[in-house]
Amino acid sequence: MKTGTNVKLFLSVVMASCILWSNVWAGSGAPEEETTVLETLIVTGSGQKTKLLDTNASIHVINRKDIENSGLGNTAELISSIPGVVNQKSSSQTYFSIRGTRSGMSGGPQIYVDGRPINVGVYGYSKIDSIPLDSIEKIEVIKSPSTAKYGPNAGRGVILITTRKGTQSGKSLSGHVSAEYGSWNTRKGDAAISVKQEQFDYDLSAFAEKSDGYRNDDRDIKNIDGRVGWQFDGGRIDWITGYNESFNKYPIGLAEWQVERDPTVVSANTKEDGSGYEMLPNESDEDLFNTILTLDYDKNDLLINSSVGFSRDHQDLSYNKYLNDSTKLDDNYEDDRVENLYDFKASVGKVFSGQSVSNTLTFGLDYRYSDFEQDRVYPYDTEGNNDDSEAAADIDAEKKMFGANFNHELSWNIFKLQSGLRYNYVSYDLTNRVPQSISVDYDSDIDWSISPSVNILDNANLFITWNHSKYYLPMGYYSSNMSYDNAYTRPEDLDPETYDTIEAGWKHQMSKAFNYSLILYYTVVDDKIVSYYEGTSFQGRRNAGTSIHKGVEVEIDGRPRQWIGYRLSFTTIDAEWDEGTAKAYATPDASSTSVSDLSGKTVNYVPEYEYTAGLDFYPFKDTKYGSLTIALDLRGFGKQYEDYNNNLEMSAADFLDAKITWDYKGFQCYLSGTNLFDKEWNRMVNATGKAHSRLTTGSGFYPQDGRYVGIGVAYKF
């Protein structure tokens, strides 16, 4: 029986069991304090709190209970386990793609940690791997948000991470400490303390991790965060500061023969006949400092939400592709990258209430300024062969983003209408040492959204939403196109991507035993970006055409009895080119490139479907021996293509994760496992479409992690 058939059979059994449980045990079972996902409170862009049930969007929430039950080892793995969210990590940096909308080497959704943006660097990647799971209270993944509510570049989605705070414990002194040891000599440690004194509260947390990695992709991460909060009548002020230091050593994309020999060994990559070369891991040494001051006020129907923040990201990157071939050693280079990011936003709103009517108006402004500098050297280039490349890659750049937004929410009996409008102004200024300079402005761009809904049943929400937004490209697209200086990839010809998304959804909170949501989505991406090649030589990026992304998202959860809970998420992702062109190999064995018509082809790196199905068992809880929790999760995805012409296919994959946790009077011991069946799976990057067997060097095989088993202890007070 094929994998896809197994998956469909498993999902059918789980869904049938869910319906049976809801009919048999509705109204009995779980204690009152056990809430369902749809009851979860989230914070909207204007600062108001609302139940997930009442939101007119596809939002997936991971709460503290979900985090504690998950067998996954880090935050990136947990987020990418959400169907529709693909982790396209192929090096030391994490890139999420929601519904297949992300283009290569660029940031996906906007990610905020307690309001601090963590999309940094020339390509807008995230520092999500440095956030320990023990420090997170809640994760909200908004798959198609209104940019008027959530700020610029939200068209690809938004991820909001809320950390644990001392105010949530209700104690004057609280905290936790934990340690874990696992596969590949992985060591993790996390500690936090919180103090509350009258109107003031303080939090301090630290995290460290060292690991040899699955395939010699060593990592060494240190993170510290602090917060001071002041609660006053109607609102609060928070000052949050964090510092992260990370070192990563990781192999670049391997050739097929290297993966077949041993994907876990990097230093033995010379061919068996002694010819060829040895490939070395890249090295990234990075530190990120960020700080933010926030104000939230909600009293007497007046809403005020504002923040001002600063981030500084410094990365030393060593691109160590070759070792023992002197003719290729010159291609190794080192980048020194520094980015300063300034961020400001403020909104003010007013709630007008009457009999059966509520009207909320909110107006806001935001400004983001990024100053980036990159210096490149070729340390092994003794003859100056790469002087021109070095000068072209030495970049000074600025990016400015200004926006004004207006949001309106009208409620009348069972009806609700939400709408938003946003004005954008974005400018880029880049220079290198060739010399070459460009200046690009985008103004008068308008984003908007409209969403009517109706509560035709108690605890149910039927809605339809239409969002229109722009995605403004990262500076790395412009800087790399400058360095290649190709007539087909001129940086001044790049345009932002445009997103039009229609969602229709139904959310229904039936009982503790059975709750579900069903959402249909349809997204049109205009001016979608692709990588441009001449032969197998990358020459930058260009706007290719229009792609259409559509599918169905289903989420079900429940706690039919006190000793068992279940959850199921499933999404289809049908991503297809409506029209467009790319330069790629016509067939896998072709010896020359041609301009390919993309019309009707599947967008590469997008799986056909994704799913997660889980069961939580509570054999005993709050007994004199403590509490025991057993969690099982099956997750997987369908096949996908790695090239524009759909010649090269990556197979479907399924993974099993598990965690056993014992709690006793504040102490916790756990055993967790990820990919327990040790499924081997390679992420492949080869947009040219030329067969891997014909590429002895430079192809992109990235073996993904094998089985990980960890054991940990924690203490909460």
PDB file of C-alpha atoms in Angstrom, residues 140-304:
ATOM      1  CA  GLU A 140      -0.032  32.167  16.601  1.00  0.00           C
ATOM      2  CA  VAL A 141       0.421  31.455  12.883  1.00  0.00           C
ATOM      3  CA  ILE A 142      -1.797  33.715  10.764  1.00  0.00           C
ATOM      4  CA  LYS A 143      -1.699  32.332   7.252  1.00  0.00           C
ATOM      5  CA  SER A 144      -3.283  35.244   5.382  1.00  0.00           C
ATOM      6  CA  PRO A 145      -3.515  38.326   7.589  1.00  0.00           C
ATOM      7  CA  SER A 146      -4.592  41.843   6.795  1.00  0.00           C
ATOM      8  CA  THR A 147      -1.510  44.028   6.308  1.00  0.00           C
ATOM      9  CA  ALA A 148      -3.550  46.966   7.627  1.00  0.00           C
ATOM     10  CA  LYS A 149      -3.625  45.169  10.989  1.00  0.00           C
ATOM     11  CA  TYR A 150      -0.264  43.446  11.084  1.00  0.00           C
ATOM     12  CA  GLY A 151       2.047  45.779   9.201  1.00  0.00           C
ATOM     13  CA  PRO A 152       4.121  45.679   6.009  1.00  0.00           C
ATOM     14  CA  ASN A 153       4.934  42.445   4.186  1.00  0.00           C
ATOM     15  CA  ALA A 154       2.252  40.438   5.989  1.00  0.00           C
ATOM     16  CA  GLY A 155       0.967  39.025   2.686  1.00  0.00           C
ATOM     17  CA  ARG A 156       3.078  35.887   3.188  1.00  0.00           C
ATOM     18  CA  GLY A 157       1.719  35.409   6.694  1.00  0.00           C
ATOM     19  CA  VAL A 158       2.574  36.424  10.250  1.00  0.00           C
ATOM     20  CA  ILE A 159       3.920  34.404  13.180  1.00  0.00           C
ATOM     21  CA  LEU A 160       3.375  35.903  16.635  1.00  0.00           C
ATOM     22  CA  ILE A 161       5.314  34.374  19.536  1.00  0.00           C
ATOM     23  CA  THR A 162       4.384  35.252  23.116  1.00  0.00           C
ATOM     24  CA  THR A 163       6.884  34.307  25.811  1.00  0.00           C
ATOM     25  CA  ARG A 164       6.071  33.203  29.346  1.00  0.00           C
ATOM     26  CA  LYS A 165       5.845  36.007  31.915  1.00  0.00           C
ATOM     27  CA  GLY A 166       5.759  36.074  35.681  1.00  0.00           C
ATOM     28  CA  THR A 167       2.410  37.871  35.669  1.00  0.00           C
ATOM     29  CA  GLN A 168       0.787  34.711  34.254  1.00  0.00           C
ATOM     30  CA  SER A 169       1.697  32.604  37.309  1.00  0.00           C
ATOM     31  CA  GLY A 170      -0.079  34.826  39.852  1.00  0.00           C
ATOM     32  CA  LYS A 171       2.925  34.484  42.213  1.00  0.00           C
ATOM     33  CA  SER A 172       5.324  37.105  43.506  1.00  0.00           C
ATOM     34  CA  LEU A 173       8.237  34.798  42.630  1.00  0.00           C
ATOM     35  CA  SER A 174       8.213  32.094  39.973  1.00  0.00           C
ATOM     36  CA  GLY A 175      10.526  30.474  37.464  1.00  0.00           C
ATOM     37  CA  HIS A 176      11.834  27.315  35.917  1.00  0.00           C
ATOM     38  CA  VAL A 177      15.077  25.547  35.065  1.00  0.00           C
ATOM     39  CA  SER A 178      15.572  22.661  32.626  1.00  0.00           C
ATOM     40  CA  ALA A 179      18.296  20.563  31.017  1.00  0.00           C
ATOM     41  CA  GLU A 180      18.293  18.057  28.153  1.00  0.00           C
ATOM     42  CA  TYR A 181      20.760  15.663  26.579  1.00  0.00           C
ATOM     43  CA  GLY A 182      20.121  13.980  23.255  1.00  0.00           C
ATOM     44  CA  SER A 183      21.387  12.482  20.030  1.00  0.00           C
ATOM     45  CA  TRP A 184      24.474  13.890  18.301  1.00  0.00           C
ATOM     46  CA  ASN A 185      25.881  14.988  21.670  1.00  0.00           C
ATOM     47  CA  THR A 186      23.186  17.658  21.958  1.00  0.00           C
ATOM     48  CA  ARG A 187      23.100  19.582  25.249  1.00  0.00           C
ATOM     49  CA  LYS A 188      20.437  22.146  26.134  1.00  0.00           C
ATOM     50  CA  GLY A 189      19.885  24.275  29.207  1.00  0.00           C
ATOM     51  CA  ASP A 190      17.206  26.834  30.003  1.00  0.00           C
ATOM     52  CA  ALA A 191      16.476  28.941  33.098  1.00  0.00           C
ATOM     53  CA  ALA A 192      14.055  31.775  33.890  1.00  0.00           C
ATOM     54  CA  ILE A 193      12.968  33.770  36.920  1.00  0.00           C
ATOM     55  CA  SER A 194      10.073  36.200  37.362  1.00  0.00           C
ATOM     56  CA  VAL A 195       9.379  38.676  40.161  1.00  0.00           C
ATOM     57  CA  LYS A 196       6.206  40.691  40.753  1.00  0.00           C
ATOM     58  CA  GLN A 197       6.130  43.649  43.154  1.00  0.00           C
ATOM     59  CA  GLU A 198       2.912  45.623  43.271  1.00  0.00           C
ATOM     60  CA  GLN A 199       2.627  47.394  39.886  1.00  0.00           C
ATOM     61  CA  PHE A 200       6.027  46.243  38.614  1.00  0.00           C
ATOM     62  CA  ASP A 201       7.116  42.853  37.295  1.00  0.00           C
ATOM     63  CA  TYR A 202      10.462  41.563  36.064  1.00  0.00           C
ATOM     64  CA  ASP A 203      11.495  38.586  33.930  1.00  0.00           C
ATOM     65  CA  LEU A 204      14.939  37.216  33.104  1.00  0.00           C
ATOM     66  CA  SER A 205      15.636  34.101  31.022  1.00  0.00           C
ATOM     67  CA  ALA A 206      18.699  32.404  29.521  1.00  0.00           C
ATOM     68  CA  PHE A 207      19.166  29.530  27.081  1.00  0.00           C
ATOM     69  CA  ALA A 208      22.188  27.628  25.750  1.00  0.00           C
ATOM     70  CA  GLU A 209      22.565  24.762  23.288  1.00  0.00           C
ATOM     71  CA  LYS A 210      25.538  22.904  21.821  1.00  0.00           C
ATOM     72  CA  SER A 211      25.307  20.054  19.330  1.00  0.00           C
ATOM     73  CA  ASP A 212      27.495  18.163  16.890  1.00  0.00           C
ATOM     74  CA  GLY A 213      24.476  17.917  14.585  1.00  0.00           C
ATOM     75  CA  TYR A 214      23.165  15.118  12.420  1.00  0.00           C
ATOM     76  CA  ARG A 215      25.729  15.598   9.636  1.00  0.00           C
ATOM     77  CA  ASN A 216      28.478  17.612  11.285  1.00  0.00           C
ATOM     78  CA  ASP A 217      26.321  20.731  11.208  1.00  0.00           C
ATOM     79  CA  ASP A 218      27.640  21.933  14.560  1.00  0.00           C
ATOM     80  CA  ARG A 219      25.744  24.623  16.431  1.00  0.00           C
ATOM     81  CA  ASP A 220      26.455  26.647  19.537  1.00  0.00           C
ATOM     82  CA  ILE A 221      23.640  28.979  20.645  1.00  0.00           C
ATOM     83  CA  LYS A 222      23.388  31.331  23.624  1.00  0.00           C
ATOM     84  CA  ASN A 223      20.403  33.557  24.310  1.00  0.00           C
ATOM     85  CA  ILE A 224      19.404  35.918  27.130  1.00  0.00           C
ATOM     86  CA  ASP A 225      16.241  38.014  27.451  1.00  0.00           C
ATOM     87  CA  GLY A 226      15.029  40.458  30.059  1.00  0.00           C
ATOM     88  CA  ARG A 227      11.790  42.367  30.606  1.00  0.00           C
ATOM     89  CA  VAL A 228      10.569  45.095  32.933  1.00  0.00           C
ATOM     90  CA  GLY A 229       6.833  45.778  33.072  1.00  0.00           C
ATOM     91  CA  TRP A 230       4.724  48.450  34.742  1.00  0.00           C
ATOM     92  CA  GLN A 231       1.012  47.885  35.156  1.00  0.00           C
ATOM     93  CA  PHE A 232      -1.132  50.996  35.550  1.00  0.00           C
ATOM     94  CA  ASP A 233      -4.824  51.754  35.481  1.00  0.00           C
ATOM     95  CA  GLY A 234      -6.039  50.674  32.046  1.00  0.00           C
ATOM     96  CA  GLY A 235      -2.741  49.603  30.543  1.00  0.00           C
ATOM     97  CA  ARG A 236       0.903  48.653  30.857  1.00  0.00           C
ATOM     98  CA  ILE A 237       4.378  49.541  29.603  1.00  0.00           C
ATOM     99  CA  ASP A 238       7.007  46.886  28.833  1.00  0.00           C
ATOM    100  CA  TRP A 239      10.688  47.233  28.073  1.00  0.00           C
ATOM    101  CA  ILE A 240      12.114  44.047  26.557  1.00  0.00           C
ATOM    102  CA  THR A 241      15.754  43.454  25.630  1.00  0.00           C
ATOM    103  CA  GLY A 242      17.433  40.369  24.192  1.00  0.00           C
ATOM    104  CA  TYR A 243      20.844  39.193  23.024  1.00  0.00           C
ATOM    105  CA  ASN A 244      21.564  36.107  20.929  1.00  0.00           C
ATOM    106  CA  GLU A 245      24.904  34.645  19.925  1.00  0.00           C
ATOM    107  CA  SER A 246      25.068  31.691  17.557  1.00  0.00           C
ATOM    108  CA  PHE A 247      27.746  29.732  15.734  1.00  0.00           C
ATOM    109  CA  ASN A 248      26.775  27.262  13.010  1.00  0.00           C
ATOM    110  CA  LYS A 249      28.877  24.958  10.886  1.00  0.00           C
ATOM    111  CA  TYR A 250      26.920  23.361   8.067  1.00  0.00           C
ATOM    112  CA  PRO A 251      27.617  21.670   4.719  1.00  0.00           C
ATOM    113  CA  ILE A 252      26.550  23.391   1.535  1.00  0.00           C
ATOM    114  CA  GLY A 253      24.437  21.473  -0.952  1.00  0.00           C
ATOM    115  CA  LEU A 254      26.076  18.131  -1.705  1.00  0.00           C
ATOM    116  CA  ALA A 255      26.319  16.288  -5.010  1.00  0.00           C
ATOM    117  CA  GLU A 256      24.301  13.085  -5.414  1.00  0.00           C
ATOM    118  CA  TRP A 257      27.311  10.777  -5.194  1.00  0.00           C
ATOM    119  CA  GLN A 258      28.393  12.416  -1.941  1.00  0.00           C
ATOM    120  CA  VAL A 259      25.003  11.851  -0.329  1.00  0.00           C
ATOM    121  CA  GLU A 260      24.959   8.215  -1.464  1.00  0.00           C
ATOM    122  CA  ARG A 261      28.350   7.557   0.149  1.00  0.00           C
ATOM    123  CA  ASP A 262      27.490   8.912   3.596  1.00  0.00           C
ATOM    124  CA  PRO A 263      25.215  11.874   4.293  1.00  0.00           C
ATOM    125  CA  THR A 264      26.545  12.210   7.863  1.00  0.00           C
ATOM    126  CA  VAL A 265      30.195  12.663   6.855  1.00  0.00           C
ATOM    127  CA  VAL A 266      31.364  15.901   5.325  1.00  0.00           C
ATOM    128  CA  SER A 267      35.129  15.511   5.412  1.00  0.00           C
ATOM    129  CA  ALA A 268      35.277  12.369   3.204  1.00  0.00           C
ATOM    130  CA  ASN A 269      33.943  13.775  -0.027  1.00  0.00           C
ATOM    131  CA  THR A 270      36.820  13.032  -2.390  1.00  0.00           C
ATOM    132  CA  LYS A 271      35.861  10.551  -5.084  1.00  0.00           C
ATOM    133  CA  GLU A 272      36.993   6.955  -4.634  1.00  0.00           C
ATOM    134  CA  ASP A 273      39.538   7.187  -7.448  1.00  0.00           C
ATOM    135  CA  GLY A 274      41.268  10.019  -5.593  1.00  0.00           C
ATOM    136  CA  SER A 275      40.181  12.711  -8.028  1.00  0.00           C
ATOM    137  CA  GLY A 276      37.906  15.610  -7.314  1.00  0.00           C
ATOM    138  CA  TYR A 277      38.044  17.703  -4.169  1.00  0.00           C
ATOM    139  CA  GLU A 278      37.018  17.845  -0.560  1.00  0.00           C
ATOM    140  CA  MET A 279      33.995  19.923   0.443  1.00  0.00           C
ATOM    141  CA  LEU A 280      33.998  21.818   3.715  1.00  0.00           C
ATOM    142  CA  PRO A 281      31.159  23.062   5.880  1.00  0.00           C
ATOM    143  CA  ASN A 282      30.232  26.719   5.800  1.00  0.00           C
ATOM    144  CA  GLU A 283      30.595  28.666   9.026  1.00  0.00           C
ATOM    145  CA  SER A 284      28.312  31.378  10.352  1.00  0.00           C
ATOM    146  CA  ASP A 285      29.180  33.366  13.482  1.00  0.00           C
ATOM    147  CA  GLU A 286      26.389  35.764  14.371  1.00  0.00           C
ATOM    148  CA  ASP A 287      25.129  37.948  17.193  1.00  0.00           C
ATOM    149  CA  LEU A 288      21.776  39.738  17.386  1.00  0.00           C
ATOM    150  CA  PHE A 289      20.795  42.437  19.863  1.00  0.00           C
ATOM    151  CA  ASN A 290      17.279  43.845  19.991  1.00  0.00           C
ATOM    152  CA  THR A 291      15.243  45.982  22.331  1.00  0.00           C
ATOM    153  CA  ILE A 292      11.702  47.333  22.292  1.00  0.00           C
ATOM    154  CA  LEU A 293       9.529  49.614  24.405  1.00  0.00           C
ATOM    155  CA  THR A 294       5.775  48.943  24.172  1.00  0.00           C
ATOM    156  CA  LEU A 295       2.646  50.697  25.438  1.00  0.00           C
ATOM    157  CA  ASP A 296      -0.799  49.070  25.577  1.00  0.00           C
ATOM    158  CA  TYR A 297      -3.883  50.876  26.870  1.00  0.00           C
ATOM    159  CA  ASP A 298      -7.513  49.740  26.887  1.00  0.00           C
ATOM    160  CA  LYS A 299      -9.951  51.667  29.079  1.00  0.00           C
ATOM    161  CA  ASN A 300     -13.139  53.671  28.652  1.00  0.00           C
ATOM    162  CA  ASP A 301     -13.413  52.373  25.051  1.00  0.00           C
ATOM    163  CA  LEU A 302     -10.066  53.994  24.167  1.00  0.00           C
ATOM    164  CA  LEU A 303      -7.381  51.805  22.546  1.00  0.00           C
ATOM    165  CA  ILE A 304      -3.720  52.818  22.333  1.00  0.00           C
TER     166      ILE A 304
END
